[in-house]
Coordinates of C-alpha atoms in Angstrom, one line a residue:
X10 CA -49.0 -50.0 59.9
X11 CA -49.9 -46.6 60.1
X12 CA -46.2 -45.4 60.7
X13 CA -45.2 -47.8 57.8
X14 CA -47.7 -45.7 55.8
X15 CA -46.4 -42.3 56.6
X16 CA -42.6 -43.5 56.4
X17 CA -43.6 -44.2 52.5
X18 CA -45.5 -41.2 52.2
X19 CA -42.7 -39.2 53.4
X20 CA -40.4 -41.2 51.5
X21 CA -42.3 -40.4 48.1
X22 CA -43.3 -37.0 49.1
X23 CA -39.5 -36.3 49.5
X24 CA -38.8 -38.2 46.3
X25 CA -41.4 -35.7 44.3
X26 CA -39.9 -33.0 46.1
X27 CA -36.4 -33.4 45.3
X28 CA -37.4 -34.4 41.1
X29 CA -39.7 -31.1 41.3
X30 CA -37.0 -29.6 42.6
X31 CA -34.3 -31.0 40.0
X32 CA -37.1 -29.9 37.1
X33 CA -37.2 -26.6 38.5
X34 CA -33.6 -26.2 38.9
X35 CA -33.1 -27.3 35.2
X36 CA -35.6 -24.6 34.1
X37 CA -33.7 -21.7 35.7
X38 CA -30.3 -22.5 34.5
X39 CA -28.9 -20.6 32.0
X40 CA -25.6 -20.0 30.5
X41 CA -24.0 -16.9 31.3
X42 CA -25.1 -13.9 29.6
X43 CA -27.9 -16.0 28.5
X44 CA -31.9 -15.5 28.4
X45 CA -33.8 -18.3 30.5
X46 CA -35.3 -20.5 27.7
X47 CA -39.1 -21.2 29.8
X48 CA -39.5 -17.3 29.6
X49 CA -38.2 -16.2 26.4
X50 CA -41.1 -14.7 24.3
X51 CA -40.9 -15.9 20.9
X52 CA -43.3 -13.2 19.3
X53 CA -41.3 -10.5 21.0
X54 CA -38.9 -8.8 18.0
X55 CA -35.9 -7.1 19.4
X56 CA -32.5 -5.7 18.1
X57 CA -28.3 -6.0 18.1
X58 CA -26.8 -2.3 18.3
X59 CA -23.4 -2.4 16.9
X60 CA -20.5 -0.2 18.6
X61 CA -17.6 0.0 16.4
X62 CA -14.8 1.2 18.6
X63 CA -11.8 1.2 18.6
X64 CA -9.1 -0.8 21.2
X65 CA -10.7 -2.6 24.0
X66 CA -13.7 -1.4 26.2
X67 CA -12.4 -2.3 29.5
X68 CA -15.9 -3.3 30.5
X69 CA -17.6 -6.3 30.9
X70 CA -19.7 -7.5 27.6
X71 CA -23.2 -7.6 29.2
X72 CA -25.4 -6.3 26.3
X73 CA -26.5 -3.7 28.1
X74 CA -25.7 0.1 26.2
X75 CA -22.3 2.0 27.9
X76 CA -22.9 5.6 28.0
X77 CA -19.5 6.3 29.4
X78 CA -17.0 4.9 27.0
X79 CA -13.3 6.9 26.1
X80 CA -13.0 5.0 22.8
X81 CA -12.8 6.3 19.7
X82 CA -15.7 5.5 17.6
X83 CA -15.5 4.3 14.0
X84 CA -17.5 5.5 11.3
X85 CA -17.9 3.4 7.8
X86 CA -17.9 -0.2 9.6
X87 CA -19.8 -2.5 7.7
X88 CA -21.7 -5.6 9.8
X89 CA -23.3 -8.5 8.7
X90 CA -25.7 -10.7 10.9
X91 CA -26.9 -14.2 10.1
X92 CA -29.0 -16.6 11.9
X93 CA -28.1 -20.1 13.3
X94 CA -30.6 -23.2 12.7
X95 CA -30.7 -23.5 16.8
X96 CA -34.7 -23.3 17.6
X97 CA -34.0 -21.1 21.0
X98 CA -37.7 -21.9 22.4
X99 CA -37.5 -24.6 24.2
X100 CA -34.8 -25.5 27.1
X101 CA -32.9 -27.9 25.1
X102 CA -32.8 -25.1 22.4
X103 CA -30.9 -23.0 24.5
X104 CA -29.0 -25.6 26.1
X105 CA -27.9 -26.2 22.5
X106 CA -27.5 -22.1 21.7
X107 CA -24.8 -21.8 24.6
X108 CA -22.8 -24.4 22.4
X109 CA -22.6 -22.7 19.2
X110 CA -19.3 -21.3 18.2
X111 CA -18.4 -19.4 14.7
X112 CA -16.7 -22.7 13.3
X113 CA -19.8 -25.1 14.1
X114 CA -22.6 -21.8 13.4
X115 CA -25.5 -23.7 11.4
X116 CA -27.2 -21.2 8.8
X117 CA -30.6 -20.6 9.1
X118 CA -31.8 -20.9 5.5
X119 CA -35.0 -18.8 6.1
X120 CA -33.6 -16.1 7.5
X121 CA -32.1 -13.2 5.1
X122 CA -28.9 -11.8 6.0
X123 CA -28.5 -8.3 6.9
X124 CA -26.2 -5.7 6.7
X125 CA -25.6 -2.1 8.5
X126 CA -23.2 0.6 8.4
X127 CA -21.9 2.7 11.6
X128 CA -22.4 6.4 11.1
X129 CA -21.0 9.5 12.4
X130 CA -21.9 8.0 15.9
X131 CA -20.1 4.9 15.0
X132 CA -22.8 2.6 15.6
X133 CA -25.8 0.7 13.3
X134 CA -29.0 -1.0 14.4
X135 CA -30.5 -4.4 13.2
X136 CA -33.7 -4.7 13.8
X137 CA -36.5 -6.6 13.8
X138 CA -34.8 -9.7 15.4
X139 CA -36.7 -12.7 16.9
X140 CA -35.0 -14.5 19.2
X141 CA -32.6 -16.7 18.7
X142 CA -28.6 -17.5 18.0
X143 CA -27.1 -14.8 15.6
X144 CA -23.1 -14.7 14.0
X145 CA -22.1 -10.9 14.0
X146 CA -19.4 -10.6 11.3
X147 CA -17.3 -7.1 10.4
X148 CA -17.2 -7.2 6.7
X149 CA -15.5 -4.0 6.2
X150 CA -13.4 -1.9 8.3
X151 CA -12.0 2.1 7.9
X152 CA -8.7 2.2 6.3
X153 CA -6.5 1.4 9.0
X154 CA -8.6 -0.4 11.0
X155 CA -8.3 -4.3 11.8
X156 CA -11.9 -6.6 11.7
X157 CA -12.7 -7.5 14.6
X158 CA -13.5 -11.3 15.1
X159 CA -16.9 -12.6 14.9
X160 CA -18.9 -13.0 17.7
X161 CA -21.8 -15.2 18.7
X162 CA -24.7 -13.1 20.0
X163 CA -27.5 -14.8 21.6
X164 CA -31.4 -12.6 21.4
X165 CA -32.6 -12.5 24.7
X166 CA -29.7 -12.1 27.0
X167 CA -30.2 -12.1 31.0
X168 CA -30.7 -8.5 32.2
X169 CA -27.2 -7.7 34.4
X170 CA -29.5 -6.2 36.9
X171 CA -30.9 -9.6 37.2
X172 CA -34.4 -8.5 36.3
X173 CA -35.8 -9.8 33.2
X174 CA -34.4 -10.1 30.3
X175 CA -33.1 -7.6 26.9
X176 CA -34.5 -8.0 23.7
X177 CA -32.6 -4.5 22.7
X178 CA -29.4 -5.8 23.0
X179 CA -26.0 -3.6 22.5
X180 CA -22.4 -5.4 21.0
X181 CA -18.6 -3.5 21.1
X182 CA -16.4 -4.9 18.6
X183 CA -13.2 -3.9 18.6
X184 CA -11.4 -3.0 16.1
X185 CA -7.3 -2.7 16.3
X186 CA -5.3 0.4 14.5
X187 CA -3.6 -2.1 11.8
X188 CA 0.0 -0.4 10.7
X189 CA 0.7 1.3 7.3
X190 CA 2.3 -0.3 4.7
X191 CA 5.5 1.8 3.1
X192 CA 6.4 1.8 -0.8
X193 CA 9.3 3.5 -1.1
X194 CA 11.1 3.8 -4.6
X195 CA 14.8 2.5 -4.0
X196 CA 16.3 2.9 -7.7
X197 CA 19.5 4.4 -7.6
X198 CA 19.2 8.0 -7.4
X199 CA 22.1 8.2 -10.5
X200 CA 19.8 5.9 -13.1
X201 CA 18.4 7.3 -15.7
X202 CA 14.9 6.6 -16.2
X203 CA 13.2 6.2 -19.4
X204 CA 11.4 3.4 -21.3
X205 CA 12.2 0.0 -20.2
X206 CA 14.7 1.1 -17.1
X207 CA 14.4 -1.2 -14.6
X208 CA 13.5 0.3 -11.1
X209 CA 13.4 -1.2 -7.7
X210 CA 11.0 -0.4 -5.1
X211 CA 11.2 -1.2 -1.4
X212 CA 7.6 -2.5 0.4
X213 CA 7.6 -2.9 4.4
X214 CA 4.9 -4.6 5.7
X215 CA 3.7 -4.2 9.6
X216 CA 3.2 -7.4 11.2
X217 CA -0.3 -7.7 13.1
X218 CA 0.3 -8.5 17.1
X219 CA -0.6 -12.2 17.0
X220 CA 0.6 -15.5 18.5
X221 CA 1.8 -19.2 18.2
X222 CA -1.4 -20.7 19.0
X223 CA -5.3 -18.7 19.0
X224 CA -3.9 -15.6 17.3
X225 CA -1.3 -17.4 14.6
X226 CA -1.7 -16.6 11.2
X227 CA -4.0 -19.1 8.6
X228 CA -2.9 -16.5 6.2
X229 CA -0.9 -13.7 4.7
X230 CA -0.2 -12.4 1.3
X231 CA 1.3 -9.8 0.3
X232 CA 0.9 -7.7 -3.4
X233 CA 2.4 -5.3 -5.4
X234 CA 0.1 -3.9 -7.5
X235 CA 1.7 -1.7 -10.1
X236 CA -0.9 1.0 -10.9
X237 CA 1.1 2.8 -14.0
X238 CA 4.0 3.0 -16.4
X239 CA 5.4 -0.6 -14.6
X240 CA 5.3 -3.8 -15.2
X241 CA 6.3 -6.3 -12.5
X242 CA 7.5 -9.9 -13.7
X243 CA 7.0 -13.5 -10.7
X244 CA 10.8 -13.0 -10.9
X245 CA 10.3 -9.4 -9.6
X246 CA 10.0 -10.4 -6.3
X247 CA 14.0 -10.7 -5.5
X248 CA 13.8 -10.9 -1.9
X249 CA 11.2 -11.5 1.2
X250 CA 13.5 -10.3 4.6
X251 CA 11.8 -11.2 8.0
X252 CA 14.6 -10.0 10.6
X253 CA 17.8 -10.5 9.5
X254 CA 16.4 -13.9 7.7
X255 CA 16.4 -14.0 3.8
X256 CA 13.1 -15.9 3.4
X257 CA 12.6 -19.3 0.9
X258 CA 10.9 -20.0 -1.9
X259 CA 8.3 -22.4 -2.2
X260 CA 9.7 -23.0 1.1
X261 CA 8.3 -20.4 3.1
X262 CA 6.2 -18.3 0.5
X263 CA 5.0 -18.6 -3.3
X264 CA 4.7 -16.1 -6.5
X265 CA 1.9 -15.5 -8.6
X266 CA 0.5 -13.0 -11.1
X267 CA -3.0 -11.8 -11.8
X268 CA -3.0 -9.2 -14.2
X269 CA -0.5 -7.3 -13.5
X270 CA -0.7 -7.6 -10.1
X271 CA 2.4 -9.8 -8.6
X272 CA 1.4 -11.7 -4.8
X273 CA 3.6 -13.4 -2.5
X274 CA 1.5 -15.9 -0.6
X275 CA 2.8 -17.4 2.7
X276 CA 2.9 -21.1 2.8
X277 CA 2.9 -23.4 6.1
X278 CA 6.5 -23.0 7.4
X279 CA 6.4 -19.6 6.1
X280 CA 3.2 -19.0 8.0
X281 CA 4.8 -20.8 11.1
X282 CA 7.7 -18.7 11.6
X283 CA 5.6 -15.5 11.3
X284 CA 3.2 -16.7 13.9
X285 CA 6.8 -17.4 15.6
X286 CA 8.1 -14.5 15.1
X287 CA 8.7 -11.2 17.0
X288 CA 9.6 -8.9 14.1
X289 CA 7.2 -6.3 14.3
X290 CA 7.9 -5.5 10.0
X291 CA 8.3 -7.8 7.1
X292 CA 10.5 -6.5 3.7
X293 CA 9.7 -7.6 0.2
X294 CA 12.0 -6.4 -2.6
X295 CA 10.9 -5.7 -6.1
X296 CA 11.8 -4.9 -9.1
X297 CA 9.8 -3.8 -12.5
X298 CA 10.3 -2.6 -16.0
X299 CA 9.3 1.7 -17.4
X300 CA 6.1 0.8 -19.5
X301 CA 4.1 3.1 -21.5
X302 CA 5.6 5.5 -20.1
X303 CA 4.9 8.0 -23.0
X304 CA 0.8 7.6 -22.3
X305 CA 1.2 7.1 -18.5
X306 CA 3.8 10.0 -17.1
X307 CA 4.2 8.6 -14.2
X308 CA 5.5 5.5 -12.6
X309 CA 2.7 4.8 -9.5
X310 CA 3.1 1.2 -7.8
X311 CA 1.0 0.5 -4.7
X312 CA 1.0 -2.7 -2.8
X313 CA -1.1 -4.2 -0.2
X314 CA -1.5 -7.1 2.2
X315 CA -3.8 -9.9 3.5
X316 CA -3.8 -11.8 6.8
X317 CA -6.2 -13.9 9.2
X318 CA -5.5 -15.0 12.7
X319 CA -6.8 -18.3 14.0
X320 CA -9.5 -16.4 15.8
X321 CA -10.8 -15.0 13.0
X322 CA -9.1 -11.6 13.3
X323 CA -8.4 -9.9 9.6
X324 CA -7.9 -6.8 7.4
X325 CA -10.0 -8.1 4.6
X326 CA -13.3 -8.0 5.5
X327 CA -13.7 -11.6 6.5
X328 CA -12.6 -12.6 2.2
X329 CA -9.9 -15.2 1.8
X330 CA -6.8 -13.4 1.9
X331 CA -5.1 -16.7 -0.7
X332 CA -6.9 -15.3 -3.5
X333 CA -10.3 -16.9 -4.1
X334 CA -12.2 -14.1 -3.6
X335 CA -10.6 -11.5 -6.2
X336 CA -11.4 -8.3 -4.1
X337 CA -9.2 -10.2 -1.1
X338 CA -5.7 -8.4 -1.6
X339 CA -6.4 -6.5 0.8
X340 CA -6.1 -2.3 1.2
X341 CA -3.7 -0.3 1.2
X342 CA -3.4 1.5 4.8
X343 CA -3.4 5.0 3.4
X344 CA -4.7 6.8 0.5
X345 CA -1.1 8.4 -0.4
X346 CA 1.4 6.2 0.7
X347 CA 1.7 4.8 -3.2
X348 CA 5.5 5.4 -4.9
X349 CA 4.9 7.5 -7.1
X350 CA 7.2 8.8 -9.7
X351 CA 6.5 11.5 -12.2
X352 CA 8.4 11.6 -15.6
X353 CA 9.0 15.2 -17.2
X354 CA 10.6 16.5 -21.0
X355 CA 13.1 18.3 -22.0
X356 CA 12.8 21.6 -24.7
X357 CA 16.4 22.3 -26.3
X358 CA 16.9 26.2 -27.3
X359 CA 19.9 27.3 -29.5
X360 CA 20.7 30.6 -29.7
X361 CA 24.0 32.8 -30.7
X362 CA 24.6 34.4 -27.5
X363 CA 21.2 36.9 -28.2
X364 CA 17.7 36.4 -28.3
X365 CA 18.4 34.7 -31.9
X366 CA 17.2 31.3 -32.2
X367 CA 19.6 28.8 -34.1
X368 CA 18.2 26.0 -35.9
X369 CA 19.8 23.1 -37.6
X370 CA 21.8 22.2 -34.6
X371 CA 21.5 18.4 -33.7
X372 CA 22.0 17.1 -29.7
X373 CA 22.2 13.7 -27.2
X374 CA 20.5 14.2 -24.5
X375 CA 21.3 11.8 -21.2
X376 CA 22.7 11.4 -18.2
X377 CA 26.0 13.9 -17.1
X378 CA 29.6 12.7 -16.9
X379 CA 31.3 13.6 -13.6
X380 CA 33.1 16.5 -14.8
X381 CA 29.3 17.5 -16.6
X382 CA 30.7 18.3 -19.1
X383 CA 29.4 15.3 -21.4
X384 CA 26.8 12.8 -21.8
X385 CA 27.8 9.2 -20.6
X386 CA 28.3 7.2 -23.8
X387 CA 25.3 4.2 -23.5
X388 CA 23.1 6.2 -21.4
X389 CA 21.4 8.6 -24.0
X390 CA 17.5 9.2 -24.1
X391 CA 17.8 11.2 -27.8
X392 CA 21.1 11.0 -29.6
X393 CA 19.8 13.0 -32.6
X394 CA 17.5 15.5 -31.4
X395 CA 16.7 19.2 -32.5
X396 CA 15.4 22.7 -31.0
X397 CA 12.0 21.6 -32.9
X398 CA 10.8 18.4 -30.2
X399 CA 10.6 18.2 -26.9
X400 CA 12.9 14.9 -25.3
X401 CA 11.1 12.9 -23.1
X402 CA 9.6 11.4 -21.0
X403 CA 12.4 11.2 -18.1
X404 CA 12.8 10.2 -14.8
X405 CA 14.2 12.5 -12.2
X406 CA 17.9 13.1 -12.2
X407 CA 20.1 15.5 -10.0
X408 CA 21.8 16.8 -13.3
X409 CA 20.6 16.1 -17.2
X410 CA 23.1 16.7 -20.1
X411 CA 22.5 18.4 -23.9
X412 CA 25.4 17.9 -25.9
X413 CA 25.6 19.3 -28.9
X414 CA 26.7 17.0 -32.0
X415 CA 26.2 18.9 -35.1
X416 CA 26.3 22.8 -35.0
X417 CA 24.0 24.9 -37.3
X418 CA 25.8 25.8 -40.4
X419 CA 27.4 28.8 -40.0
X420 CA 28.4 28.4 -36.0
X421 CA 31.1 26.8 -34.1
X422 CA 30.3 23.7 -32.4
X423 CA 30.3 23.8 -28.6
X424 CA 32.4 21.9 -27.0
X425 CA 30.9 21.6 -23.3
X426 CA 27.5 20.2 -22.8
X427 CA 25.0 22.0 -20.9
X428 CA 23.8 20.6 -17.6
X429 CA 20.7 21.5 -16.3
X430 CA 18.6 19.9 -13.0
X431 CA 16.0 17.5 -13.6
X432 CA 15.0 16.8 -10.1
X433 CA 11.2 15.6 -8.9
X434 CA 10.7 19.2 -7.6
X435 CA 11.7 20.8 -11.0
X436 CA 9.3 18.4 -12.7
X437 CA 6.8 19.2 -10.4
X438 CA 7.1 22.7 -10.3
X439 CA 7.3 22.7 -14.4
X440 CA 3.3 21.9 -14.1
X441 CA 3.5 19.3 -17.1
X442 CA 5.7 22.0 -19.6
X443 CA 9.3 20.8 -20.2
X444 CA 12.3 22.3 -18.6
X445 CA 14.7 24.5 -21.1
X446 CA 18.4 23.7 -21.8
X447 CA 20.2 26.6 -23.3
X448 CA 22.8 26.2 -25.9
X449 CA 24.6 29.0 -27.3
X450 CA 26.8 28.6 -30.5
X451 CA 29.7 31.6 -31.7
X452 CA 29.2 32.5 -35.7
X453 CA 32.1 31.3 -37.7
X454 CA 32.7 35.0 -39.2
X455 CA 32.5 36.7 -36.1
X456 CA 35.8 34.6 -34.4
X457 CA 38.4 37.2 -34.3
X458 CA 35.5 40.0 -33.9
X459 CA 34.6 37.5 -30.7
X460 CA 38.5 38.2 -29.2
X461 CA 39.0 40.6 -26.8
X462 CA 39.4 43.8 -27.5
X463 CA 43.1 43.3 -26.6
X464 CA 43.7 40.6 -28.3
X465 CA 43.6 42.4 -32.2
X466 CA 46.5 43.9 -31.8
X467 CA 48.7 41.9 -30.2
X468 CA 47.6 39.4 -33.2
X469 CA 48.4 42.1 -35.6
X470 CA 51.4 42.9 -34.2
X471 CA 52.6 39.3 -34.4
X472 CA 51.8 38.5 -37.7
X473 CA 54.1 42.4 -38.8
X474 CA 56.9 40.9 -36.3
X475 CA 56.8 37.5 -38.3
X476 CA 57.0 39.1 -41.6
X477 CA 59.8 41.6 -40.3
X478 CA 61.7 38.2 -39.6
X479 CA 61.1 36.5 -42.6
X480 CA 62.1 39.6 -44.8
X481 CA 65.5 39.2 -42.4
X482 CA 66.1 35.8 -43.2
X483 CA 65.8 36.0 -46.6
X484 CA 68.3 39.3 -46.9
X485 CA 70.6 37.3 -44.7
X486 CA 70.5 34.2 -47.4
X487 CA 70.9 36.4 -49.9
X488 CA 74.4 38.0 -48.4
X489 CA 75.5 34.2 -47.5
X490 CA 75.3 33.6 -51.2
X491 CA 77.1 36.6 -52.7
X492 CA 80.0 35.7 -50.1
X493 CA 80.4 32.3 -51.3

């Protein structure tokens, strides 16, 4: 009976032992990286020290601080931190905390969301924390720079050392050098550009490294945004090249216009075959209309793009890159790489060959014939203009022609026009004052005294040889007559 007892006593003793030992072993586990939810302190505040870098760390993402890192660090990140609803206290709570992802995060209503900067040391603090489950999003990178993905950082983690636990915890997002976009103006270098000349413009866009599947693009827009003298029409968007592929339509990408703004919005098969794609550029054509050019001078059109990968990965600050957030266009990757075009004037001067000015004179002023010689007929900026106005505004041109039309009274009208260069550097180099054409026009009266000085006599001397024959003739009539 006694042995019976014992058995039973052992038997429960064991049974205890193993459900104490079950409870215990529940109490200790944690998820990785994870604070052991029986020992976190919930009046202990602590912090998240943001690292913006940029590329990968190559080291393990512990929360503990690196000291050693080769990275460059970013200044100018922007960060946002929120809280999830997950209550972190008890073991269930972290259980639960291990499980939260950015697409099922919870908001905590009653916590505030807070922002920080990176500095010259390329790093920002948020502090006080308590503990619990916090979404770390990049809201706003350097020019350049790609977002990095938000990140789920749970406050305590497990000390690495394996003692304790950190309440000061330090985070290294990375954040990928994005590729600059290229406006390039592709008008024809021979067109002349005034009001309402149409001009073309060439945008490249780089293609962010993604894939088919987590990295894939949810979206990608792209916008010309014409900042002066243009205006860009949906149908200016002739052509979106991926490759050697001519893209569709509706079918792969749509058109709209805000403002004056003009974006090309990828659409799903669009959006598939860039995810599918190993082009490491994308081309959109354009074309737009001289506008206002008198007030604006210059022709400047920018453009800029959008994307988000499937992991959360953008260049917009975490905005919808479709549009529904207005300030989601994107930026453009440099802070000069805008076409810009500057329009200059040109001041006629008529003069007799001195430093007399003629006036009265009337002129066309446009683009040279081949030989230069003349202005091509349909391709005039002025057709009437005088030494009194400058003619203008015009878009560079290798050569610009004056031809004269009506001479001042008194002068000779000259035949040839005058070509002069009207190139973006001459413009330039002008400083905003109009580049001269000289005309010169010969006095009526002064013809002969214009001749060389060779050419008097040998008139003279014709006109006393043709009388001499004349006076021949008629003597030799006169004979003819009295012989008959």
């Amino acid at each position: 009976m006694r042995n019976a007892k014992e058995g039973v006593s052992r038997i429960m003793g064991l049974g205890i032992a193993l459900v104490l030992a079950a409870v215990f072993s529940m109490l200790i586990w944690v998820p990785q990286g994870h604070a052991d939810g029986t020992t976190v302190d919930m009046n202990k505040t602590g912090s998240i020290t943001v690292h913006s870098v940029e590329g990968d760390t190559g080291v393990p993402a512990t929360g503990a601080e690196v000291n050693n890192l080769t990275n460059q660090i970013i200044n100018g990140s922007e960060f946002k931190l929120t809280k999830d609803s997950t209550d972190v206290s008890t073991l269930a709570g972290m259980q639960a905390a291990a499980g939260v992802t950015t697409k099922n995060f919870t908001a905590d209503t009653h916590f505030r969301a807070k922002n920080c900067t990176t500095q010259t040391n390329g790093s920002c603090k948020f502090e006080p924390l308590t503990p619990g489950v916090y979404k770390l999003e990049q809201i706003k990178a350097p020019t350049g720079k790609q977002t990095a993905a938000p990140a789920i950082v749970v406050l305590p983690l497990t000390n690495p050392t394996g003692t304790g636990f950190m309440y000061d915890i330090h985070v290294y997002p990375k954040n990928a050098t994005i590729g600059s976009i290229k406006k390039v103006n592709a008008t024809p270098a021979d067109t002349l550009l005034k009001e309402g000349a149409e001009m073309t413009f060439k945008i490249t866009v780089p293609i962010p490294k993604h894939d088919a599947d987590a990295k894939k693009f949810t979206a990608f827009t792209v916008t010309d945004e014409p900042g002066s003298g243009l205006t860009v029409a949906e149908s200016g968007i002739t052509s979106v090249v991926l490759g050697t592929e001519t893209l569709t339509s509706d079918t792969h990408y749509t058109v709209s216009k805000t403002n004056n703004n003009v974006k090309v919005t990828f659409v799903g098969d669009g959006l598939t075959k860039l995810s599918g794609s190993t082009e490491s550029e994308l081309i959109v054509n354009v074309k737009g209309t001289v506008t206002n050019i008198t007030t604006a001078k210059v022709v400047e059109n920018k453009a800029a793009y959008a994307y988000k990968l499937a992991d959360g990965t953008n260049n917009t600050g975490g905005k919808d890159p479709n549009g529904n957030d207005p300030g989601s266009e994107g930026v453009e990757t440099k802070d000069d790489d805008s076409s810009q075009t500057t329009f200059g004037y040109v001041q006629i001067k008529n003069t007799d060959g001195t430093t007399n000015a003629l006036t009265g004179g009337k002129f066309k002023v446009g683009k040279c014939a081949a030989d230069g010689k003349s202005v091509v007929a349909g391709q005039e900026v002025a057709t009437d203009a005088t030494t009194a106005a400058q003619v203008g505004p015009i878009g560079p041109l290798a050569k610009l022609c004056v031809e004269q039309t009506t001479a001042p009274t008194g002068y000779a009208l000259n035949p040839e026009a005058t070509a002069i260069e009207f190139t973006a550097e001459k413009i330039k180099s002008a400083n905003n004052k109009p580049l001269e054409a000289l005309v010169t026009n010969t006095s009526n009266n002064d013809f002969l005294g214009k001749l060389p000085l060779t050419g008097g006599p040998g008139v003279i001397a014709l006109l006393s040889a043709g009388a001499v024959l004349m006076l021949v003739a008629v003597a030799l009539m006169s004979r003819k007559r009295h012989q008959d």
